[in-house]
Short mmCIF file of N, CA, C and O in Angstrom, two decimals:
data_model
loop_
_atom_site.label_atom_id
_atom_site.label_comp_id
_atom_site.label_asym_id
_atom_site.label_seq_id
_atom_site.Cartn_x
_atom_site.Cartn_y
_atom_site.Cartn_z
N UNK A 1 53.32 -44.60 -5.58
CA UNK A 1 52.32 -45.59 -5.31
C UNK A 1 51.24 -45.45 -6.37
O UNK A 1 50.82 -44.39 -6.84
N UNK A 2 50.83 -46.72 -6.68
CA UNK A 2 49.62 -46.74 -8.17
C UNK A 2 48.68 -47.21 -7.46
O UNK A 2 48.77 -48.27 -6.84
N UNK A 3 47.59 -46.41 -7.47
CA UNK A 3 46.01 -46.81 -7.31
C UNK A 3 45.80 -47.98 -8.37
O UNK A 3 46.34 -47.94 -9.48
N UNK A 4 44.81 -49.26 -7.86
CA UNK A 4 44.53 -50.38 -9.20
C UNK A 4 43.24 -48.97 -9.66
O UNK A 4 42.81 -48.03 -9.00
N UNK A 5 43.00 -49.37 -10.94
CA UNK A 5 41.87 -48.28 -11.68
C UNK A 5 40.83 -48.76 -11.48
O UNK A 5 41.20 -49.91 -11.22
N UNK A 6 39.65 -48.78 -11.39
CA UNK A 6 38.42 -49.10 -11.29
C UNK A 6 37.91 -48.61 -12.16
O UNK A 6 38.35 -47.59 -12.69
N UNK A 7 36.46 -49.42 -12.65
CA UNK A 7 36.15 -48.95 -13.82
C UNK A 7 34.93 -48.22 -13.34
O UNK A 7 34.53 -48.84 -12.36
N UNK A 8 34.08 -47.12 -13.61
CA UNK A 8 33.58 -46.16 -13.40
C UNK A 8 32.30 -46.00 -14.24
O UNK A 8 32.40 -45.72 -15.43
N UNK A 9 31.24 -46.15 -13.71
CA UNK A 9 30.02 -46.04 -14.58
C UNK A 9 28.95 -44.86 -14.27
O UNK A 9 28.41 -44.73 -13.18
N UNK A 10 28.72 -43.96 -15.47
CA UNK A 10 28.15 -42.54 -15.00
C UNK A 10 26.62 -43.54 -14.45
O UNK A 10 26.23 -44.65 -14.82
N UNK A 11 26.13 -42.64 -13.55
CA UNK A 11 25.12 -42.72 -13.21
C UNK A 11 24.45 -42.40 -13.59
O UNK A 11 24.63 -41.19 -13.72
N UNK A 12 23.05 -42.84 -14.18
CA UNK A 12 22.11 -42.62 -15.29
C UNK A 12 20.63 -42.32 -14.36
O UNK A 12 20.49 -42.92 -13.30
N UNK A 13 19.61 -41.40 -14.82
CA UNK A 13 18.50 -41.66 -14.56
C UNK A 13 17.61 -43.30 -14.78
O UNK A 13 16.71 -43.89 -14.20
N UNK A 14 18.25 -43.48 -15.63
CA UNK A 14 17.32 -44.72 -16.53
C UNK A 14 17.99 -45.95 -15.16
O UNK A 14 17.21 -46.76 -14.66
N UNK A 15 19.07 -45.90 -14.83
CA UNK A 15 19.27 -46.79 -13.41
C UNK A 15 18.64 -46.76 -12.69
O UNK A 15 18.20 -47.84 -12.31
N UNK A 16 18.15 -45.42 -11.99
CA UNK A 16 18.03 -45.07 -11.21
C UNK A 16 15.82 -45.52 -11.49
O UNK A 16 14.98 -45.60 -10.60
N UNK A 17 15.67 -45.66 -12.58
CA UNK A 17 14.21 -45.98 -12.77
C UNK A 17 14.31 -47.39 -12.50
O UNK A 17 13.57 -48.00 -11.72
N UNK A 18 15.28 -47.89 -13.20
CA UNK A 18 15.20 -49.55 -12.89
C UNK A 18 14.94 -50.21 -12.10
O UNK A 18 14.33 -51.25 -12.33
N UNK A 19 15.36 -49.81 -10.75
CA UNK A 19 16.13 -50.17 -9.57
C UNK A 19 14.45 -49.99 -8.47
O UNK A 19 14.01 -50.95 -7.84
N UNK A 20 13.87 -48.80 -8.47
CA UNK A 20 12.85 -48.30 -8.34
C UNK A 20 11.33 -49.47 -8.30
O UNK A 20 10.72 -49.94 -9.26
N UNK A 21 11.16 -49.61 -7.29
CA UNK A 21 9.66 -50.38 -7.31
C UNK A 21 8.22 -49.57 -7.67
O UNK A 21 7.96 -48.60 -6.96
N UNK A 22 7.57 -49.82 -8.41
CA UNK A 22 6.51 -48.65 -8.48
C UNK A 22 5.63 -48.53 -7.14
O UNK A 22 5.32 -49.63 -6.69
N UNK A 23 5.45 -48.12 -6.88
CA UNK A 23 4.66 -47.19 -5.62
C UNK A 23 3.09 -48.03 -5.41
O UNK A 23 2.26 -48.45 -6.22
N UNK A 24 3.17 -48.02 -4.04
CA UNK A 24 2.02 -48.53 -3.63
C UNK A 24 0.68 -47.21 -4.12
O UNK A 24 0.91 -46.01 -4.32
N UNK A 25 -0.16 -47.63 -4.17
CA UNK A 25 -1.86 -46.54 -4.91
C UNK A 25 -2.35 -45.80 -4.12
O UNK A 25 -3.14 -44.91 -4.44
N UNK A 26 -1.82 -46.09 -2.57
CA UNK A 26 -2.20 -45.00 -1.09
C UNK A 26 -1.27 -44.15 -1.77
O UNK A 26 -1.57 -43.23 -2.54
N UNK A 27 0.17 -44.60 -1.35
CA UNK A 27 1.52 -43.90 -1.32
C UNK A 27 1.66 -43.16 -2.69
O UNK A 27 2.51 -42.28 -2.72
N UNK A 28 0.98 -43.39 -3.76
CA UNK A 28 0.75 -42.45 -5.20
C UNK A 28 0.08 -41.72 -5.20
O UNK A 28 0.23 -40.79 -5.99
N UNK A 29 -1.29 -41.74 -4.12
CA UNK A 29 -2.79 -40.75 -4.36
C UNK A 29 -1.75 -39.58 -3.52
O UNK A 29 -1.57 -38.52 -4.12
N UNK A 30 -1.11 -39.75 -2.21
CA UNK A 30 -0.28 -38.96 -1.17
C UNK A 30 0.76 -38.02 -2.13
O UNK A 30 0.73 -36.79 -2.09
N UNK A 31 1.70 -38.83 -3.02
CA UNK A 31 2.30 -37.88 -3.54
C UNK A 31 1.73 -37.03 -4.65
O UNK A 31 2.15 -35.88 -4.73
N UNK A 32 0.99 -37.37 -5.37
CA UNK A 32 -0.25 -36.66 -6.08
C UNK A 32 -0.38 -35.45 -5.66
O UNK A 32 -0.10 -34.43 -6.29
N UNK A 33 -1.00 -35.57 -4.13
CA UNK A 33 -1.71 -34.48 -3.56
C UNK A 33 -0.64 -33.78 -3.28
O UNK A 33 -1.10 -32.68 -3.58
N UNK A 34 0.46 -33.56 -2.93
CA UNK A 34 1.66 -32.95 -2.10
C UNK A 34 2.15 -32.22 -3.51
O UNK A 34 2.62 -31.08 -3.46
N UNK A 35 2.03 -32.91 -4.70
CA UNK A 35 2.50 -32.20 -5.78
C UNK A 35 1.29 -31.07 -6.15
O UNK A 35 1.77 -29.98 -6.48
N UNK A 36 0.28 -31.12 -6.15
CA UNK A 36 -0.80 -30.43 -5.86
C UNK A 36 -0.44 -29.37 -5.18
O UNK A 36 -0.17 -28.35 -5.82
N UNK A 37 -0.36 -29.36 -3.82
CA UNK A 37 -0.14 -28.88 -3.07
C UNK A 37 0.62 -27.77 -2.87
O UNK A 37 0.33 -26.64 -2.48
N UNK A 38 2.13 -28.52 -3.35
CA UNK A 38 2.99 -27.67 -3.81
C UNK A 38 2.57 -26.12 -4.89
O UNK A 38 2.80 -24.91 -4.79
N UNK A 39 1.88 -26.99 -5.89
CA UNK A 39 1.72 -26.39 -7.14
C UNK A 39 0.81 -25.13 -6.54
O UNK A 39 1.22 -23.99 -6.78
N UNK A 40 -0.52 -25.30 -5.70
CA UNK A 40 -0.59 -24.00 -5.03
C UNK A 40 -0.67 -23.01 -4.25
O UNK A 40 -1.28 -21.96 -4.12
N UNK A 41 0.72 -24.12 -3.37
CA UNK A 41 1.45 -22.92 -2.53
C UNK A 41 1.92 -22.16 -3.01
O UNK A 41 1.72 -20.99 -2.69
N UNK A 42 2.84 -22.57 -4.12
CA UNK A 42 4.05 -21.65 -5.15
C UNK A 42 2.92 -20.42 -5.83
O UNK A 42 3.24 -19.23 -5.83
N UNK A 43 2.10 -20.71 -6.16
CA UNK A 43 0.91 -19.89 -7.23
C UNK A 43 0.57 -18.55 -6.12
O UNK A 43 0.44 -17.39 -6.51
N UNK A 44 0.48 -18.95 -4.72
CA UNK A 44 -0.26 -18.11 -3.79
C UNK A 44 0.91 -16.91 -3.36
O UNK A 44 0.78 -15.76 -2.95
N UNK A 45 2.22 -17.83 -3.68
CA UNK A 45 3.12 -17.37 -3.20
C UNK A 45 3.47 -16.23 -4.05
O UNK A 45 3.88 -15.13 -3.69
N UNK A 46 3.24 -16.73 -5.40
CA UNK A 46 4.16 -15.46 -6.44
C UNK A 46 2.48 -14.72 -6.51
O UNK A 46 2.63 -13.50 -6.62
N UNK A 47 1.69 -14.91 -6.48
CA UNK A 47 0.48 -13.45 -6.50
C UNK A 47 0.62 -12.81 -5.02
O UNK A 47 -0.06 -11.82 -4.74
N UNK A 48 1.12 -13.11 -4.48
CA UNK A 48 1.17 -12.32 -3.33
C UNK A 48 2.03 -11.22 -3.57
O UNK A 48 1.81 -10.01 -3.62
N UNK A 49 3.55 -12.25 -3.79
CA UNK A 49 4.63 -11.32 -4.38
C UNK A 49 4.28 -10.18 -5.38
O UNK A 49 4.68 -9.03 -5.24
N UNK A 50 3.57 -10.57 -6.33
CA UNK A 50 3.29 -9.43 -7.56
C UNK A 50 1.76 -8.41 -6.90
O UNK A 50 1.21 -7.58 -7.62
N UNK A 51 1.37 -8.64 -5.74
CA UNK A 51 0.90 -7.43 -5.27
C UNK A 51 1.70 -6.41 -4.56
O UNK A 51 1.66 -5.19 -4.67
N UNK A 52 2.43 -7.15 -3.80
CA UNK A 52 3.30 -6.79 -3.13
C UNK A 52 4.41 -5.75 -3.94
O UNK A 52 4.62 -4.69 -3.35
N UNK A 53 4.79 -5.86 -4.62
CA UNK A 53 5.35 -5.22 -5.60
C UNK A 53 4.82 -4.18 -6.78
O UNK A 53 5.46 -3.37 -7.46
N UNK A 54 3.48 -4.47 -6.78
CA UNK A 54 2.67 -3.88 -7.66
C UNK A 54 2.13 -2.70 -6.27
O UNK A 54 1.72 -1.63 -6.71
N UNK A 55 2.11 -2.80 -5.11
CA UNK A 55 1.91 -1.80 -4.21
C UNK A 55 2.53 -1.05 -3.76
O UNK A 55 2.16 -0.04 -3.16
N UNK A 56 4.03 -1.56 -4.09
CA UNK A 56 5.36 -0.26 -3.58
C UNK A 56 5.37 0.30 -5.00
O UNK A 56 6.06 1.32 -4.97
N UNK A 57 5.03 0.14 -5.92
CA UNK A 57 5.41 0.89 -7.28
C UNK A 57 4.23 2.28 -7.33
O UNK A 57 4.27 3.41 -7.81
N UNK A 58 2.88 1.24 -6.34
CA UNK A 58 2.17 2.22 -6.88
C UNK A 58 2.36 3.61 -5.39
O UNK A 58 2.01 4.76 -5.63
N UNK A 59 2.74 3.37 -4.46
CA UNK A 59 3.21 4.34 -3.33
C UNK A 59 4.35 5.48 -3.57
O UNK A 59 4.51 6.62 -3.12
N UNK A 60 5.35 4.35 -4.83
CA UNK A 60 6.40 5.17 -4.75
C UNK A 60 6.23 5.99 -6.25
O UNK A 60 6.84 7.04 -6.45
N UNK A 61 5.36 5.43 -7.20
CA UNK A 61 4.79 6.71 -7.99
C UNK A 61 4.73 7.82 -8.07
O UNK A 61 5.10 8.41 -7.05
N UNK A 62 4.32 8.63 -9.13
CA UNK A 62 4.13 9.88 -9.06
C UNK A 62 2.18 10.28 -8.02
O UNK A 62 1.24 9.49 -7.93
N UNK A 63 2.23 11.42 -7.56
CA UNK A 63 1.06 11.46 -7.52
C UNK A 63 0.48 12.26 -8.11
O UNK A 63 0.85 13.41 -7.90
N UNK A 64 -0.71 12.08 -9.15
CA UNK A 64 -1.39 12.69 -9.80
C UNK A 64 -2.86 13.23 -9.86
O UNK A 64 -3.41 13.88 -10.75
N UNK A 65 -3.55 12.57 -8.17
CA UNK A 65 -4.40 13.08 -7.82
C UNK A 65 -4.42 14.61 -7.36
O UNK A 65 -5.41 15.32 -7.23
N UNK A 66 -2.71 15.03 -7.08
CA UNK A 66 -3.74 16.61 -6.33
C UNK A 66 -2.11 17.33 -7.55
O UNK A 66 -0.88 17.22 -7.60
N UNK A 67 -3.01 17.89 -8.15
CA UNK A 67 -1.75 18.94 -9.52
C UNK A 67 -1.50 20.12 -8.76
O UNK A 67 -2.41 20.75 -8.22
N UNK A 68 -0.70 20.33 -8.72
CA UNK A 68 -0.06 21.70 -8.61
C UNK A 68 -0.60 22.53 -9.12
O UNK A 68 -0.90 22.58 -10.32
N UNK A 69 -0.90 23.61 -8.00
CA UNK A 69 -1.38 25.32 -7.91
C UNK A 69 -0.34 25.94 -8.97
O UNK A 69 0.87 26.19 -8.88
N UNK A 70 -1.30 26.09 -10.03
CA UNK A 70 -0.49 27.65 -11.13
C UNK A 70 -0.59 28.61 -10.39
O UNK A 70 -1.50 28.92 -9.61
N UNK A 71 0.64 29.27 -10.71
CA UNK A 71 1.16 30.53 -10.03
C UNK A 71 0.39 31.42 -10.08
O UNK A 71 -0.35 31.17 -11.03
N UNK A 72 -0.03 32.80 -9.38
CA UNK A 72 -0.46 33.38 -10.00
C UNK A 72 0.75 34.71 -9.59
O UNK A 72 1.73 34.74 -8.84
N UNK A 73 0.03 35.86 -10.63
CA UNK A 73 0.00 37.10 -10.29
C UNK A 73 -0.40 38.35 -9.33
O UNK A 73 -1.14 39.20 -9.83
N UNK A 74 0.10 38.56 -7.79
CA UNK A 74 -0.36 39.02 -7.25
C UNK A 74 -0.97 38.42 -6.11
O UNK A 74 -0.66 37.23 -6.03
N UNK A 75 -1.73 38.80 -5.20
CA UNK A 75 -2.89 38.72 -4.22
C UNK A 75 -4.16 38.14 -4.50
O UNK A 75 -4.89 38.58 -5.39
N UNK A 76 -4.49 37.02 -3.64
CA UNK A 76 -5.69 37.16 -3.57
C UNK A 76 -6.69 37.00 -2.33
O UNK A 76 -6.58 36.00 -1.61
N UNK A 77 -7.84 38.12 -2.04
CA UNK A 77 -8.34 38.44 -0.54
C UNK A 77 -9.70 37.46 -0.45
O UNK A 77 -10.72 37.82 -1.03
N UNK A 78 -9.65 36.47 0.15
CA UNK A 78 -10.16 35.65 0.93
C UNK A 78 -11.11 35.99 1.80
O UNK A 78 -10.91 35.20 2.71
N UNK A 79 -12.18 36.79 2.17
CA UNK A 79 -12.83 37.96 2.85
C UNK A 79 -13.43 37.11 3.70
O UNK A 79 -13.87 36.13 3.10
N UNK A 80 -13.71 37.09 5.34
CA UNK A 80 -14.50 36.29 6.15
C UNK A 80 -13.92 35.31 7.25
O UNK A 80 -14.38 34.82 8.28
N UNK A 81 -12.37 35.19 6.42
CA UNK A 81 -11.60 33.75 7.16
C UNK A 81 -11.68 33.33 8.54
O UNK A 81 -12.04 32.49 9.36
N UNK A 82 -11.01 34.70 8.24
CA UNK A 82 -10.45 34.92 9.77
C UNK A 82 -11.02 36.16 10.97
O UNK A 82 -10.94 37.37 10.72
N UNK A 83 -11.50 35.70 12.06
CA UNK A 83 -12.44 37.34 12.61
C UNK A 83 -11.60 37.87 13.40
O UNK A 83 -10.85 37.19 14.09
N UNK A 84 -11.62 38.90 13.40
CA UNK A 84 -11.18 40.09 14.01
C UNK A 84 -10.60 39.77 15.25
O UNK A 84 -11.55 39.36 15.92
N UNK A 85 -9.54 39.71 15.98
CA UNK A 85 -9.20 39.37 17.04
C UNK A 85 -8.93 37.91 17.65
O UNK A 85 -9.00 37.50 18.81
N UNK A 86 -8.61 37.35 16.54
CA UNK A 86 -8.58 35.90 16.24
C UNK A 86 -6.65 35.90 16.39
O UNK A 86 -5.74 36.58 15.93
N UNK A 87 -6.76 34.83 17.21
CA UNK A 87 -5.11 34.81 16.96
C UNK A 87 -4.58 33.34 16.10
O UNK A 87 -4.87 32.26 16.61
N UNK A 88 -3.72 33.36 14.65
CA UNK A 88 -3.49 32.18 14.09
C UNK A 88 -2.51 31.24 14.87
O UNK A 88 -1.53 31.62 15.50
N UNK A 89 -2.91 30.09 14.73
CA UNK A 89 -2.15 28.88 15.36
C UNK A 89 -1.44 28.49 14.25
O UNK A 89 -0.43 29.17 14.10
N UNK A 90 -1.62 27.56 13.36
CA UNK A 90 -0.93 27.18 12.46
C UNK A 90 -2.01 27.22 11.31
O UNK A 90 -3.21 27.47 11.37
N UNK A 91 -0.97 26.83 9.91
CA UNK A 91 -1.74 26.63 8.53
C UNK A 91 -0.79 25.24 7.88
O UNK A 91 0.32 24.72 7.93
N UNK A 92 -2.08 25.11 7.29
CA UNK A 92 -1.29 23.93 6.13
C UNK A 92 -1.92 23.62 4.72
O UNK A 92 -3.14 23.45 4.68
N UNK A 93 -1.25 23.54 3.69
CA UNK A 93 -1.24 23.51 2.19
C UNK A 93 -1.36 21.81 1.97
O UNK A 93 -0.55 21.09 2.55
N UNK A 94 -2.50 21.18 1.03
CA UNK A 94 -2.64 20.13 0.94
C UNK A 94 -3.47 20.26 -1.00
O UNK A 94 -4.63 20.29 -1.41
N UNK A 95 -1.84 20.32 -1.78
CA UNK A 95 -2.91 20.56 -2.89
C UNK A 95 -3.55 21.91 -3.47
O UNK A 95 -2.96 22.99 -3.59
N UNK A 96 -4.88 21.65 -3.80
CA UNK A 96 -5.31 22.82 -3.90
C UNK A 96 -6.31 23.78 -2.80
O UNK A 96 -7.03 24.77 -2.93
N UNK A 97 -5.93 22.92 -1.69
CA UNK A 97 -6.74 23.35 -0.46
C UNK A 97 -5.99 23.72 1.05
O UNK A 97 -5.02 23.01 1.31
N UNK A 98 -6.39 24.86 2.14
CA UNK A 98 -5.74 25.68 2.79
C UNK A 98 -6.05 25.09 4.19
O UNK A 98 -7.21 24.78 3.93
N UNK A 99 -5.90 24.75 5.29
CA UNK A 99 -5.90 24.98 6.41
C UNK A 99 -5.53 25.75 7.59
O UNK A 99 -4.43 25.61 8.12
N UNK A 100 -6.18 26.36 7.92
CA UNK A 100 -6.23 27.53 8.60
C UNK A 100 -6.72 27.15 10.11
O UNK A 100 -7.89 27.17 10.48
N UNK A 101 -5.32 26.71 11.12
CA UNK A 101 -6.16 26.87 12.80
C UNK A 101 -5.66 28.05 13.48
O UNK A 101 -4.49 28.44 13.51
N UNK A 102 -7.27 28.87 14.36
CA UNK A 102 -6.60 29.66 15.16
C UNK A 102 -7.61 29.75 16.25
O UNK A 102 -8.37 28.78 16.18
N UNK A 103 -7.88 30.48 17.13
CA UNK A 103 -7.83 30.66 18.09
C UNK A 103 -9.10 31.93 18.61
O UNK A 103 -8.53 32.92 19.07
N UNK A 104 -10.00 31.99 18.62
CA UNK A 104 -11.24 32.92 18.60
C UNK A 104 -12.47 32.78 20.13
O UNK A 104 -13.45 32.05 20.29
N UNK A 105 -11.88 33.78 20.95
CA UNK A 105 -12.89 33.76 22.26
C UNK A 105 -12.97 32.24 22.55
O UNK A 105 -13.84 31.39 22.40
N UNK A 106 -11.51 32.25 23.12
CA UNK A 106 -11.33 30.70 23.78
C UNK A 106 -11.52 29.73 23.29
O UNK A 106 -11.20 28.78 24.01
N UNK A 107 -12.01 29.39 22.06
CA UNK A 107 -12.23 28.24 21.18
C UNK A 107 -11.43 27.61 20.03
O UNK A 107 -11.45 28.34 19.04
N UNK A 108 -11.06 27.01 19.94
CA UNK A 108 -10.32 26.38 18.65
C UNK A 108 -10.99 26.42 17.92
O UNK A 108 -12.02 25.80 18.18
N UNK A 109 -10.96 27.17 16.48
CA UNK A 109 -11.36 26.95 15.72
C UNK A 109 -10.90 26.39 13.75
O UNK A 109 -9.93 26.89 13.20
N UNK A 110 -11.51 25.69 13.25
CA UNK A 110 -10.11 25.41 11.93
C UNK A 110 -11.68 26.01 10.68
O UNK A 110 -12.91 26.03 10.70
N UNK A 111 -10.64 26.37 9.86
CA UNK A 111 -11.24 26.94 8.58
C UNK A 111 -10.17 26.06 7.31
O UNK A 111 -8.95 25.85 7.28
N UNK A 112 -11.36 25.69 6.31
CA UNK A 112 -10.32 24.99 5.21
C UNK A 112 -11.17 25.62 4.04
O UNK A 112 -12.38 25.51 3.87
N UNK A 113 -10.34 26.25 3.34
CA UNK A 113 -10.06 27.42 2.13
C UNK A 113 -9.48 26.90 0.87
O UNK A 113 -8.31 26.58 0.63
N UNK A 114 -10.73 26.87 -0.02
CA UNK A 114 -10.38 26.96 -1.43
C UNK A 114 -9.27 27.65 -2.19
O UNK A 114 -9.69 28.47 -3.00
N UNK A 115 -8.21 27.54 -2.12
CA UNK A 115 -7.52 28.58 -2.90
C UNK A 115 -7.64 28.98 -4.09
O UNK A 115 -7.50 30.17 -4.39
N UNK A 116 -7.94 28.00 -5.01
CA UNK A 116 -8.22 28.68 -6.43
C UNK A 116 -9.31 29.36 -6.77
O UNK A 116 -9.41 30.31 -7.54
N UNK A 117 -10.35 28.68 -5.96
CA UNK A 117 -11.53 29.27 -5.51
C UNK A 117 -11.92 30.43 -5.00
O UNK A 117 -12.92 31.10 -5.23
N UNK A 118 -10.63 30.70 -3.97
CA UNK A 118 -10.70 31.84 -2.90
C UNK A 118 -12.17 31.64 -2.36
O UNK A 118 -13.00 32.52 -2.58
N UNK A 119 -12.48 30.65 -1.74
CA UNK A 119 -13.65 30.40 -1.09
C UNK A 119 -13.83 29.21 0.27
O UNK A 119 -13.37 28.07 0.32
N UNK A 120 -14.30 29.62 0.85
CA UNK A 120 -14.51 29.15 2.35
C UNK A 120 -15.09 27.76 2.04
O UNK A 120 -16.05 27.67 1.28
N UNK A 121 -14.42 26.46 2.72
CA UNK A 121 -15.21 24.95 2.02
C UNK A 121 -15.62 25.04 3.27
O UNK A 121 -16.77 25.44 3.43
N UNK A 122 -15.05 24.80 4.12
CA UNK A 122 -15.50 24.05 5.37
C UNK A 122 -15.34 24.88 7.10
O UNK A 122 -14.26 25.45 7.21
N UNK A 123 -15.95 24.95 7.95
CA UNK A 123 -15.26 25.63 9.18
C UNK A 123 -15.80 24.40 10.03
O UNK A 123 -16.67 23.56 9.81
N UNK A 124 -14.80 24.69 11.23
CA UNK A 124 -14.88 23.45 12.26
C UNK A 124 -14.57 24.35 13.42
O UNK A 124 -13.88 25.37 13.39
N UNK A 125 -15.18 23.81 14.44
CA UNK A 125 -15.16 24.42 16.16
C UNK A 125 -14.89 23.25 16.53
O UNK A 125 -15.62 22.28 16.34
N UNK A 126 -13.23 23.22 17.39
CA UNK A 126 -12.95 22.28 17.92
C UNK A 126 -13.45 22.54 19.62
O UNK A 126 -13.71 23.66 20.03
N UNK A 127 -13.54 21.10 20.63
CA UNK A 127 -13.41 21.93 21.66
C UNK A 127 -13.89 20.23 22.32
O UNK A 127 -13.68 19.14 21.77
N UNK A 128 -14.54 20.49 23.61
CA UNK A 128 -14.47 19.38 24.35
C UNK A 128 -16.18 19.79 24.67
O UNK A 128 -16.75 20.88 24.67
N UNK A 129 -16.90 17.83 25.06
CA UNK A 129 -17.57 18.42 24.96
C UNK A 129 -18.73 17.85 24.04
O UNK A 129 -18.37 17.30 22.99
N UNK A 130 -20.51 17.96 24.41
CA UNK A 130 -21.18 17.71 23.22
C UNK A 130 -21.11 18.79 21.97
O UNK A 130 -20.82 19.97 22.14
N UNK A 131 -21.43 18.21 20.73
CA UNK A 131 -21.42 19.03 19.61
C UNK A 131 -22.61 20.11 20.34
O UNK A 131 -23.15 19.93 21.43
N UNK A 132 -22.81 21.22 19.44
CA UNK A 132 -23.60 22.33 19.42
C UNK A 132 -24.78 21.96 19.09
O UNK A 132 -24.56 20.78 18.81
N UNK A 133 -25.98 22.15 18.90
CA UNK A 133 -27.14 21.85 18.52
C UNK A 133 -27.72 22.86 17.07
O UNK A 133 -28.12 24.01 16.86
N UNK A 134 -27.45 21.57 16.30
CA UNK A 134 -28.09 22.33 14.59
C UNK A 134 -29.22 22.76 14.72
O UNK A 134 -29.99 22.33 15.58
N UNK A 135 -29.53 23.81 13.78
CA UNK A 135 -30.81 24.17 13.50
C UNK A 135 -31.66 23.41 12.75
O UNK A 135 -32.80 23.81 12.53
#
């Protein structure tokens, strides 16, 4: 069986203008604005994106605020830390600085220790309760 052939005409933009009535001056100011519009949604959209991305790079970075403790040689005595009959709870390493909680005549107490320093920064009395009264 033979199909008759038809003759076949590419479809052109330039038809497709022809054919086209130009636009009412409401219906032009409307698409105006929507192209506008568009233009900065898309803008809000990709600076968002490039923070967004510029914030996992900077999380998943190196960190170079706290350098690593050089080793040393030996001991070093810390004198005062901890008093006499004090029982330790836990410690923790943050950098170049020590945390020290333990436990002193019923009170919680935390000490945070210079290490390179070997010097006492800060002490804290935890507990319940108003604060103590400064001098």
């Amino acid at each position: 069986m033979v199909l008759p052939s038809r003759s076949v005409r590419p479809i052109s933009s330039s038809d497709d203008e022809d054919d086209e009535a130009p636009l009412d001056p409401a219906i032009e100011r409307v698409r105006v604005r929507l192209k506008r519009l568009m233009l900065v949604s898309v803008a809000t959209l990709m600076i968002g994106l490039v923070a967004v991305i510029i914030a996992v790079l900077y999380k998943v970075g190196p960190m170079r605020d706290k350098p690593a403790l050089a080793a040393a040689a030996g001991e070093t005595l810390v004198d005062g830390v901890l008093p006499p009959g004090s029982r330790l709870i836990s410690t923790a390493l943050d950098g170049r600085t020590m945390t020290l909680t333990f436990e002193d005549g019923g009170k919680l107490r935390v000490v945070i220790v210079d290490i390179e320093r070997a010097k006492v920064l800060r002490r804290l009395v935890l507990g319940s309760g108003a604060p103590p009264d400064s001098p």
